[in-house]
Amino acid sequence: MQAKKGYAMVLVAALMWGSIGIFVKSLSALGLTSASIAALRLLMGAALLAPVLVVMGMRGVRTPAGEKRSAFSLFRATPGTLFACALVGILGLAFANLGYYISMGEVGMSTASVLLYTSPIFGVVFGRVLYGECVTGGKLLSVALNITGCLLAVTSGNFAGMQFSLLGVGAGVFAGLMGALLAVFSKVATEKMHPLAVTFYGFVFGGATMLAIARPWAEIADAFNPEFILLLLGFGLIPTALAYIFYMNGLSLGLEASKVPVVASFETVATVLVGILMYGESSDLVKVVGICLVLLSIVAMNMDFARVRSSAAVRLWHESMAFNGRTWQQEKIAGYNEFINSGDWQTWVAPR
C-alpha cells in the first residue's frame, strides 16, 4: 500500500513537470537561453523550499526525542549524505538538463525528447546492479511499451523530421542516463535525510552548476520586469519545488529504482496534452495510441503478474482457450456408446 502511494506521488510530480513547456516558452520569449532558464528554475526552487524547511525544523519534524528543535535541524547533513545530494543536483539535475539542451540544439526537440526517455532502460539496469531488483518479463514489456509510446506521442509516427548527429544522439542518451541516476542517488540520500532537504540541496548544487555554465547576468538584466518575476516564481513553485516534493517523498517510500523512470515518463503525456490544449498542436490517432501505450506501460510496471496468473479469472480463461469442441463431442459419443453397450440403459427403462 505504501509503495502504491509512492508511485502515485511520482505520477503527480510527472504531471507537474508537464507544465515546464509553458514557462520555458514564456521565459524564452523574454530572451533567456535554455541553460539560463534551467539555472534560475533550480535556484528559485531552492529559495522557495528554504523557508519550508526552517518552519518544519522549528516544529521538530524528524527531530530525535530529547533533541532541541531548531530552524536549521533539517539542513544538517553528514558528508556522505551531502555527497549524495551533490550527485542528485549535479548529475541528476544539471547534467541531465545540459545533455538535453545540447541534444535539442543538434537533433531537434522531438528527437531529443525520444532519446531522453531511454532512461527506463538504464533504470532497469541500475535497479538490478545496485539493488538486486529482479528483471522480470513484466518490466521488460513495460519498458518496451514505454519507449514505443513516448516515440509515437512525440513524433505522431512521422520519423521524417528526426535528425541524426553523433553529438546530439550521444547527449540525448547521456541525459537519459542522468535521469535514471537521479532516481538512484535520490533513493540513497532520502534513506538518511528528509526528502525535502535532499531536494533543497539538489537544487542548490544543480542550480550553482548551471549558473556557472550559463552566466546569465546580462540576460536577467534585459528581461527583468514584473512579468519575469511572476514567471520565475511560478516556474520555481509548480514544476520545480512542488513537483520534486512529491517526487522525493514518493522515492522515500521504498520504491524500486527500476520502476520510477517508467512512472515519471508520464511527463511526456502531460507535455503532449499541454501542447494540444494550450497551443493548438495537432492531435491524431497515432499520438493518442502513444499516450495509451505510456499509460499501459505504467500499469504493466506496477502489476503483479504472478498474482494475475494464479487468479481464478485467468484459470477460467485458460480452460476456455483449451476447450476443443470436436474432442468434447467425441468424448460424449464414446461415453454414450459405452453406456449403450454396457446394458445399463435397460435399468433406466425397466418398469418399477
Coordinates of N, CA and C in Angstrom, one line a residue, residues 33 68 125-126 136 145 150 176 186 190 194 200 205 266 286 307 325 331:
T33 N 18.2 32.0 -22.5 CA 18.6 30.8 -23.1 C 18.1 29.6 -22.2
K68 N 16.8 19.3 21.0 CA 16.2 20.6 20.9 C 15.8 21.0 19.4
V125 N 18.5 -1.5 -15.5 CA 19.9 -1.9 -15.3 C 20.5 -1.6 -14.0
F126 N 20.3 -0.3 -13.6 CA 20.8 0.2 -12.3 C 20.0 -0.5 -11.1
T136 N 12.2 -8.8 -14.6 CA 11.1 -9.7 -14.9 C 10.6 -9.4 -16.4
L145 N 6.9 -1.0 -24.0 CA 5.7 -0.2 -24.3 C 6.0 1.3 -24.0
C150 N 6.3 6.8 -25.9 CA 6.9 8.1 -26.0 C 7.3 8.5 -27.4
G176 N 19.3 10.8 -20.7 CA 18.5 9.7 -20.2 C 19.2 8.9 -19.1
S186 N 18.8 9.8 -5.5 CA 17.8 10.3 -4.6 C 17.4 9.3 -3.6
T190 N 17.7 9.9 0.4 CA 16.4 10.0 1.2 C 16.4 9.0 2.3
H194 N 15.8 13.9 5.3 CA 14.4 14.2 4.9 C 14.3 14.5 3.4
F200 N 16.2 20.3 -1.6 CA 16.8 21.6 -1.4 C 18.3 21.6 -1.8
F205 N 23.0 22.6 -5.5 CA 24.2 22.1 -6.2 C 23.9 22.1 -7.8
F266 N 5.4 9.7 -17.5 CA 4.1 10.3 -17.7 C 4.2 11.8 -18.0
V286 N -2.3 8.4 -34.0 CA -1.0 7.8 -33.6 C -0.6 8.4 -32.3
R307 N 0.6 -12.9 -9.4 CA -0.7 -13.0 -8.8 C -1.8 -13.0 -9.8
G325 N -14.1 -28.3 -29.2 CA -15.4 -28.8 -29.4 C -15.5 -30.2 -30.0
E331 N -15.7 -37.3 -27.1 CA -15.7 -37.9 -25.7 C -17.2 -38.3 -25.3

